[in-house]
Tab-separated table of C-alpha atoms and ligand atoms in Angstrom:
chain	number	residue	atom	x	y	z
H	251	MET	CA	174.863	36.400	-116.802
H	252	VAL	CA	171.936	34.484	-115.407
H	253	MET	CA	171.700	31.733	-112.824
H	254	PRO	CA	174.485	29.199	-113.445
H	255	THR	CA	173.431	25.864	-114.911
H	256	LEU	CA	175.453	22.713	-114.861
H	257	GLU	CA	176.451	20.810	-117.959
H	258	LEU	CA	175.906	17.165	-117.279
H	259	LYS	CA	178.619	14.547	-117.929
H	260	PRO	CA	177.240	11.215	-119.097
H	261	HIS	CA	179.238	9.136	-116.608
H	262	TRP	CA	177.831	10.909	-113.566
H	263	ARG	CA	175.688	8.540	-111.545
H	264	ARG	CA	175.848	9.997	-108.067
H	265	MET	CA	176.210	13.388	-106.486
H	266	LEU	CA	177.246	14.112	-102.934
H	267	THR	CA	177.744	17.465	-101.321
H	268	GLY	CA	176.829	19.252	-98.124
H	269	ASP	CA	177.373	21.991	-95.591
H	270	ARG	CA	178.540	22.427	-92.044
H	271	PRO	CA	175.643	23.468	-89.778
H	272	THR	CA	177.201	26.791	-88.772
H	273	GLY	CA	174.279	29.068	-89.673
H	274	PRO	CA	171.564	29.807	-92.194
H	275	LEU	CA	172.300	29.602	-95.924
H	276	HIS	CA	172.273	32.725	-98.088
H	277	LEU	CA	172.084	33.827	-101.711
H	278	GLY	CA	175.814	33.132	-102.139
H	279	HIS	CA	175.146	29.477	-101.330
H	280	TYR	CA	172.292	29.455	-103.826
H	281	VAL	CA	174.405	30.712	-106.734
H	282	GLY	CA	177.557	28.824	-105.729
H	283	SER	CA	176.132	25.420	-104.950
H	284	LEU	CA	172.406	24.968	-104.330
H	285	LYS	CA	171.513	25.756	-107.936
H	286	PHE	CA	173.787	22.956	-109.197
H	287	ARG	CA	172.211	20.558	-106.722
H	288	LEU	CA	168.761	21.439	-107.994
H	289	ASP	CA	169.936	20.826	-111.570
H	290	LEU	CA	171.394	17.469	-110.594
H	291	GLN	CA	168.581	16.097	-108.445
H	292	ASP	CA	166.455	15.231	-111.478
H	293	LYS	CA	169.325	13.611	-113.336
H	294	VAL	CA	171.470	11.595	-110.919
H	295	GLU	CA	171.184	9.991	-107.507
H	296	CYS	CA	171.738	12.659	-104.850
H	297	PHE	CA	173.231	12.611	-101.368
H	298	ILE	CA	173.343	15.781	-99.299
H	299	LEU	CA	174.901	15.748	-95.878
H	300	VAL	CA	174.820	18.087	-92.930
H	301	ALA	CA	178.422	17.844	-91.747
H	302	ASP	CA	178.069	18.193	-87.988
H	303	LEU	CA	181.294	16.316	-87.187
H	304	HIS	CA	183.199	18.883	-89.214
H	305	VAL	CA	182.036	21.622	-86.831
H	306	LEU	CA	184.412	20.226	-84.192
H	307	THR	CA	187.397	21.032	-86.389
H	308	THR	CA	187.099	24.728	-85.541
H	309	ARG	CA	184.830	24.869	-82.517
H	310	ILE	CA	184.885	22.950	-79.245
H	311	GLN	CA	182.558	25.075	-77.150
H	312	GLY	CA	179.086	26.514	-77.603
H	313	LEU	CA	178.117	23.345	-79.431
H	314	GLU	CA	174.584	23.367	-78.044
H	315	GLU	CA	173.423	25.528	-80.931
H	316	VAL	CA	174.548	22.989	-83.535
H	317	GLY	CA	171.256	21.092	-83.127
H	318	HIS	CA	169.300	24.200	-84.020
H	319	ASN	CA	171.599	24.924	-86.973
H	320	ILE	CA	171.142	21.395	-88.335
H	321	ARG	CA	167.381	21.966	-88.435
H	322	GLU	CA	167.784	25.329	-90.115
H	323	VAL	CA	170.088	23.984	-92.822
H	324	VAL	CA	167.699	21.130	-93.594
H	325	LEU	CA	164.853	23.669	-93.772
H	326	ASP	CA	166.945	25.729	-96.202
H	327	TYR	CA	167.461	22.627	-98.389
H	328	LEU	CA	163.769	21.798	-98.426
H	329	ALA	CA	162.856	25.446	-98.930
H	330	VAL	CA	164.919	25.845	-102.118
H	331	GLY	CA	163.239	22.765	-103.524
H	332	LEU	CA	165.621	19.923	-102.840
H	333	ASP	CA	163.187	17.043	-102.806
H	334	PRO	CA	163.582	14.277	-100.215
H	335	GLN	CA	161.952	11.874	-102.726
H	336	LYS	CA	164.911	12.472	-105.020
H	337	CYS	CA	167.689	13.368	-102.552
H	338	THR	CA	169.017	11.497	-99.590
H	339	ILE	CA	169.464	14.248	-97.011
H	340	TYR	CA	171.394	12.961	-94.003
H	341	LEU	CA	173.296	13.835	-90.856
H	342	GLN	CA	176.986	12.950	-90.910
H	343	SER	CA	177.139	11.820	-87.277
H	344	LEU	CA	174.257	9.370	-87.839
H	345	VAL	CA	176.586	7.510	-90.217
H	346	PRO	CA	179.449	6.668	-87.846
H	347	GLU	CA	181.012	4.316	-90.443
H	348	VAL	CA	182.449	7.453	-92.021
H	349	LEU	CA	184.855	7.745	-89.098
H	350	GLU	CA	186.205	4.258	-89.647
H	351	LEU	CA	186.730	5.022	-93.318
H	352	THR	CA	188.450	8.270	-92.296
H	353	TRP	CA	190.839	6.234	-90.176
H	354	LEU	CA	191.639	3.900	-93.062
H	355	PHE	CA	192.292	6.908	-95.299
H	356	MET	CA	194.455	8.613	-92.672
H	357	ALA	CA	196.896	5.759	-93.080
H	358	LEU	CA	197.263	6.710	-96.763
H	359	VAL	CA	197.976	10.436	-96.299
H	360	GLY	CA	201.304	11.850	-95.157
H	361	VAL	CA	201.312	14.552	-92.493
H	362	PRO	CA	203.123	17.074	-94.752
H	363	ARG	CA	200.481	16.505	-97.460
H	364	ALA	CA	197.693	17.259	-94.991
H	365	GLN	CA	199.604	20.311	-93.743
H	366	ARG	CA	199.851	21.700	-97.269
H	367	ILE	CA	196.056	22.201	-97.539
H	368	PRO	CA	195.632	25.992	-97.859
H	369	THR	CA	192.365	26.152	-95.875
H	370	LEU	CA	194.251	24.804	-92.854
H	371	LYS	CA	196.519	27.851	-92.581
H	372	GLU	CA	193.601	30.158	-93.361
H	373	GLN	CA	191.482	28.716	-90.566
H	374	VAL	CA	194.329	28.941	-88.042
H	375	ARG	CA	194.889	32.561	-89.053
H	376	ASP	CA	191.247	33.671	-89.292
H	377	LEU	CA	190.196	31.982	-86.061
H	378	LYS	CA	193.407	33.064	-84.281
H	379	LEU	CA	194.148	29.522	-83.130
H	380	ASP	CA	197.478	28.743	-81.454
H	381	SER	CA	197.753	25.665	-83.606
H	382	ALA	CA	195.602	23.320	-85.660
H	383	SER	CA	193.940	20.475	-83.773
H	384	MET	CA	194.252	16.898	-85.006
H	385	ALA	CA	190.622	17.206	-86.115
H	386	LEU	CA	191.374	20.299	-88.212
H	387	LEU	CA	194.345	18.541	-89.813
H	388	ALA	CA	192.046	15.628	-90.665
H	389	TYR	CA	189.252	17.885	-91.978
H	390	PRO	CA	189.725	17.089	-95.683
H	391	ILE	CA	190.269	13.391	-94.970
H	392	LEU	CA	186.875	13.200	-93.266
H	393	GLN	CA	185.454	15.052	-96.246
H	394	ALA	CA	187.055	12.528	-98.602
H	395	ALA	CA	185.433	9.755	-96.555
H	396	ASP	CA	182.021	11.472	-96.851
H	397	ILE	CA	182.397	11.574	-100.603
H	398	LEU	CA	183.959	8.187	-101.277
H	399	MET	CA	181.688	6.430	-98.782
H	400	VAL	CA	178.839	6.734	-101.295
H	401	LYS	CA	181.188	6.554	-104.320
H	402	ALA	CA	180.046	9.943	-105.555
H	403	ASP	CA	181.376	10.864	-108.975
H	404	VAL	CA	180.241	14.479	-108.912
H	405	VAL	CA	180.670	16.883	-105.996
H	406	PRO	CA	179.435	20.432	-106.664
H	407	VAL	CA	181.262	22.825	-104.305
H	408	GLY	CA	182.460	26.388	-103.917
H	409	GLU	CA	186.004	27.304	-104.943
H	410	ASP	CA	187.198	27.249	-101.316
H	411	GLN	CA	186.757	23.456	-101.377
H	412	GLU	CA	189.016	22.807	-104.358
H	413	SER	CA	192.041	21.637	-102.353
H	414	HIS	CA	189.856	19.185	-100.427
H	415	LEU	CA	188.537	17.668	-103.624
H	416	GLU	CA	192.068	17.358	-105.021
H	417	LEU	CA	193.041	15.412	-101.911
H	418	THR	CA	189.900	13.273	-102.243
H	419	ARG	CA	190.944	12.320	-105.758
H	420	GLU	CA	194.465	11.518	-104.587
H	421	ILE	CA	193.150	9.292	-101.820
H	422	ALA	CA	190.896	7.431	-104.262
H	423	ARG	CA	193.796	6.990	-106.682
H	424	ARG	CA	196.169	5.815	-103.987
H	425	PHE	CA	193.655	3.349	-102.558
H	426	ASN	CA	192.771	1.939	-105.970
H	427	ARG	CA	196.462	1.427	-106.867
H	428	LEU	CA	197.488	-0.065	-103.548
H	429	TYR	CA	194.567	-2.479	-103.270
H	430	ARG	CA	191.975	-2.656	-106.012
H	431	PRO	CA	189.709	-0.230	-107.806
H	432	VAL	CA	186.962	0.554	-105.307
H	433	PHE	CA	186.523	4.333	-105.570
H	434	PRO	CA	185.736	6.787	-108.379
H	435	GLU	CA	187.819	9.950	-108.747
H	436	PRO	CA	185.053	12.527	-108.459
H	437	ASP	CA	184.607	15.606	-110.638
H	438	TYR	CA	183.958	18.799	-108.758
H	439	PRO	CA	182.125	21.507	-110.722
H	440	ILE	CA	182.751	24.839	-109.004
H	441	GLY	CA	179.888	27.314	-108.821
H	442	PRO	CA	180.411	31.057	-109.255
H	443	ARG	CA	181.249	33.231	-106.272
H	444	LEU	CA	178.656	35.875	-105.437
H	445	VAL	CA	179.903	39.377	-104.585
H	446	GLY	CA	178.968	40.738	-101.138
H	447	LEU	CA	176.298	43.405	-100.612
H	448	ASP	CA	179.129	45.734	-99.596
H	449	GLY	CA	181.115	45.111	-102.780
H	450	GLN	CA	183.635	42.788	-101.134
H	451	ALA	CA	184.715	39.887	-103.321
H	452	LYS	CA	182.680	37.316	-101.428
H	453	ALA	CA	179.244	37.132	-99.836
H	454	SER	CA	179.944	35.569	-96.471
H	455	LYS	CA	178.025	35.289	-93.239
H	456	SER	CA	181.061	36.241	-91.148
H	457	LEU	CA	181.469	39.451	-93.179
H	458	GLY	CA	177.804	40.290	-92.558
H	459	ASN	CA	177.255	41.155	-96.230
H	460	VAL	CA	174.630	38.593	-97.228
H	461	ILE	CA	170.924	38.125	-97.793
H	462	PHE	CA	169.763	34.936	-96.106
H	463	LEU	CA	167.273	32.655	-97.841
H	464	SER	CA	165.204	33.035	-94.674
H	465	ASP	CA	165.228	36.862	-94.588
H	466	ASP	CA	161.760	38.460	-94.594
H	467	PRO	CA	160.759	40.905	-97.359
H	468	GLU	CA	161.403	44.004	-95.276
H	469	THR	CA	164.899	42.827	-94.280
H	470	VAL	CA	165.677	42.114	-97.927
H	471	ARG	CA	164.483	45.593	-98.877
H	472	ARG	CA	166.579	47.258	-96.171
H	473	LYS	CA	169.705	45.296	-97.139
H	474	VAL	CA	169.281	46.053	-100.837
H	475	MET	CA	168.693	49.766	-100.258
H	476	SER	CA	172.048	49.989	-98.461
H	477	MET	CA	173.994	47.992	-101.070
H	478	TYR	CA	177.296	49.244	-102.389
H	479	THR	CA	177.003	50.599	-105.917
H	480	ASP	CA	179.045	52.775	-108.301
H	481	PRO	CA	180.746	55.198	-105.863
H	482	GLN	CA	181.537	57.732	-108.651
H	483	ARG	CA	177.899	58.295	-109.258
H	484	ILE	CA	176.869	60.979	-106.779
H	485	ARG	CA	173.864	62.143	-108.799
H	486	ALA	CA	171.254	60.323	-110.890
H	487	ASP	CA	172.199	62.222	-114.082
H	488	ILE	CA	175.825	61.036	-114.058
H	489	PRO	CA	176.460	57.976	-116.295
H	490	GLY	CA	177.161	54.922	-114.104
H	491	ARG	CA	179.147	51.715	-114.364
H	492	VAL	CA	177.135	48.515	-114.751
H	493	GLU	CA	180.101	46.116	-115.039
H	494	GLY	CA	181.251	44.869	-111.654
H	495	ASN	CA	178.500	46.834	-109.922
H	496	PRO	CA	177.045	44.593	-107.174
H	497	VAL	CA	173.523	45.942	-107.699
H	498	PHE	CA	173.584	44.879	-111.352
H	499	ILE	CA	175.338	41.595	-110.605
H	500	TYR	CA	172.423	40.758	-108.298
H	501	HIS	CA	169.913	41.972	-110.906
H	502	ASN	CA	171.485	39.638	-113.418
H	503	TYR	CA	171.277	36.620	-111.143
H	504	PHE	CA	167.956	37.146	-109.438
H	505	ASN	CA	165.725	39.365	-111.574
H	506	ASP	CA	163.636	37.150	-113.853
H	507	ASP	CA	162.305	40.220	-115.699
H	508	ARG	CA	165.078	40.446	-118.296
H	509	ASP	CA	163.476	43.419	-120.088
H	510	GLU	CA	163.487	45.383	-116.861
H	511	VAL	CA	167.174	44.554	-116.291
H	512	ALA	CA	168.116	45.586	-119.841
H	513	ASP	CA	166.185	48.843	-119.483
H	514	LEU	CA	167.762	49.678	-116.120
H	515	GLN	CA	171.249	48.946	-117.463
H	516	ASP	CA	170.704	51.238	-120.458
H	517	ARG	CA	169.371	54.090	-118.411
H	518	TYR	CA	172.067	53.656	-115.750
H	519	ARG	CA	174.816	53.924	-118.360
H	520	GLN	CA	173.189	57.061	-119.719
H	521	GLY	CA	172.591	58.686	-116.349
H	522	ARG	CA	168.833	58.483	-116.723
H	523	VAL	CA	167.851	56.499	-113.636
H	524	GLY	CA	168.277	57.005	-109.905
H	525	ASP	CA	169.869	54.446	-107.574
H	526	VAL	CA	166.675	54.260	-105.575
H	527	GLU	CA	164.676	52.980	-108.534
H	528	VAL	CA	167.350	50.431	-109.476
H	529	LYS	CA	167.511	49.168	-105.919
H	530	GLU	CA	163.773	49.131	-105.355
H	531	LYS	CA	163.330	46.994	-108.449
H	532	LEU	CA	166.112	44.702	-107.248
H	533	ALA	CA	164.501	44.317	-103.815
H	534	ARG	CA	161.221	43.415	-105.509
H	535	ALA	CA	162.949	40.919	-107.804
H	536	ILE	CA	164.795	39.206	-104.950
H	537	ASN	CA	161.589	39.015	-102.945
H	538	ARG	CA	159.859	37.450	-105.980
H	539	PHE	CA	162.704	34.958	-106.170
H	540	LEU	CA	162.456	34.207	-102.440
H	541	ASP	CA	158.654	33.970	-102.185
H	542	PRO	CA	158.281	30.312	-103.225
H	543	ILE	CA	161.295	29.503	-101.039
H	544	ARG	CA	159.550	31.196	-98.097
H	545	GLU	CA	156.364	29.265	-98.786
H	546	ARG	CA	158.068	25.881	-98.764
H	547	ARG	CA	160.061	26.885	-95.679
H	548	ALA	CA	156.865	27.795	-93.821
H	549	TYR	CA	155.292	24.466	-94.796
H	550	PHE	CA	158.164	22.432	-93.376
H	551	ALA	CA	158.800	24.735	-90.407
H	552	ALA	CA	155.227	24.018	-89.306
H	553	ARG	CA	155.998	20.261	-89.445
H	554	PRO	CA	159.109	19.669	-87.327
H	555	HIS	CA	158.418	15.932	-87.096
H	556	LEU	CA	158.417	15.655	-90.858
H	557	VAL	CA	161.805	17.381	-91.056
H	558	GLU	CA	163.202	15.031	-88.433
H	559	GLU	CA	161.795	11.995	-90.281
H	560	ILE	CA	163.376	13.178	-93.533
H	561	LEU	CA	166.779	13.470	-91.874
H	562	LYS	CA	166.500	10.126	-90.077
H	563	ASP	CA	165.238	8.331	-93.175
H	564	GLY	CA	168.036	9.783	-95.250
H	565	SER	CA	170.589	8.833	-92.623
H	566	ARG	CA	169.342	5.237	-92.634
H	567	ARG	CA	169.733	5.075	-96.394
H	568	ALA	CA	173.175	6.708	-96.327
H	569	ARG	CA	174.246	4.350	-93.566
H	570	GLN	CA	173.356	1.330	-95.656
H	571	GLU	CA	175.606	2.647	-98.425
H	572	ALA	CA	178.314	3.390	-95.904
H	573	GLN	CA	178.273	-0.109	-94.452
H	574	ASN	CA	178.546	-1.666	-97.895
H	575	THR	CA	181.419	0.556	-98.981
H	576	LEU	CA	183.268	0.171	-95.711
H	577	GLN	CA	183.046	-3.604	-95.970
H	578	GLU	CA	184.325	-3.437	-99.520
H	579	ALA	CA	187.220	-1.196	-98.455
H	580	ARG	CA	188.134	-3.506	-95.590
H	581	GLU	CA	188.106	-6.522	-97.864
H	582	ALA	CA	190.242	-4.754	-100.451
H	583	MET	CA	192.775	-3.861	-97.752
H	584	GLY	CA	192.860	-7.387	-96.320
H	585	LEU	CA	191.104	-6.279	-93.153
H	586	ALA	CA	188.026	-8.447	-93.419
H	587	TYR	CA	189.289	-11.020	-90.927
H	588	PHE	CA	187.264	-11.806	-87.824
H	589	ARG	CA	183.977	-10.586	-89.193
H	590	GLY	CA	180.886	-12.161	-87.759
H	591	ALA	CA	178.061	-10.802	-85.701
H	592	PRO	CA	179.233	-7.662	-83.928
H	593	VAL	CA	180.611	-8.448	-80.472
H	594	GLY	CA	177.995	-7.651	-77.884
H	595	ALA	CA	175.150	-7.970	-80.377
H	596	GLU	CA	174.752	-11.743	-79.973
H	597	GLY	CA	171.627	-11.669	-77.964
F	94	LIG	N1	183.647	21.237	-96.204
F	94	LIG	C1	182.350	21.567	-96.727
F	94	LIG	C2	182.071	23.059	-96.461
F	94	LIG	O1	182.498	23.602	-95.481
F	94	LIG	C3	181.250	20.735	-96.110
F	94	LIG	C4	181.416	19.292	-96.438
F	94	LIG	C5	181.670	18.270	-95.592
F	94	LIG	C6	181.341	18.728	-97.753
F	94	LIG	N2	181.731	17.089	-96.258
F	94	LIG	C7	181.544	17.333	-97.581
F	94	LIG	C8	181.141	19.260	-99.016
F	94	LIG	C9	181.571	16.473	-98.676
F	94	LIG	C10	181.165	18.399	-100.117
F	94	LIG	C11	181.377	17.020	-99.933
F	94	LIG	O2	181.357	23.666	-97.232
């Protein structure tokens, strides 16, 4: 196992994907999605959105921090090497056309179909909500509008997004049959899930078992030294289990020194290496992996105006796409009556 790479399909022209600005991105995001984006940015046209409108589906207070989170997520994108020359990075709410397209799509989706989305029940349960809001029910329809607005044909996501992408494809199919073929049915390559530092199935910010891309070297070291490892192995001379061991899973993804990994695995299986050595080498490897990311982050963090320009520029470009697609959708539906200069914009 090494970093996942994406096998390109020849018909892919455009990628779109993105994240809600709910906090900093971590190594799980890198393995599960950012790596695929980096593979794709040299090969197809790329759109990456910060989905701030989606935040309202689960949170209606304490929204002041969303502005800060938007900045941090964009910094994470730039830090990992997503290149604004190649990728259109944009803010969802700066493309308000997406809400009109959402409305058109809402007419094509039955309430029971929207209620069957598994993430809906999960969110209500995990966030202890009394009931889902209309916005939460419409979550995947807004996501479908994000995707189809730019006619993306490839949407790299984590496995938790699968049901949303299935609905997106259904909406595209339904629209194309009812009116005329306007939208592609996007493929959605799913990146691997990274195990948590504590051995839980998933690295997740809410579980507190992650290394953030923005963690400093000492924090990384501390987190690695307290990682869950083979619990049977109470002494260094007892043979240990490499398979399924989070420390070795991380070595395999992030340690570019393959000889070192092979050597550590051998000696671990034979009971000839201590946990401290294995972990210290992992901390060093992860810090090596993060160093160029830290450097790019520092460059952009020192230039807040540049970051803002990148987001605004991207949003202008995305908005142009959105206006074209929305007009096309309206025409296909027979809604293009009464279109002239926008009312109120005459002079
Ligand atoms: N729902 C996605 C998440 O939480 C974020 C998102 C919004 C998205 N719109 C999208 C992802 C469109 C892919 C495509 O991770």
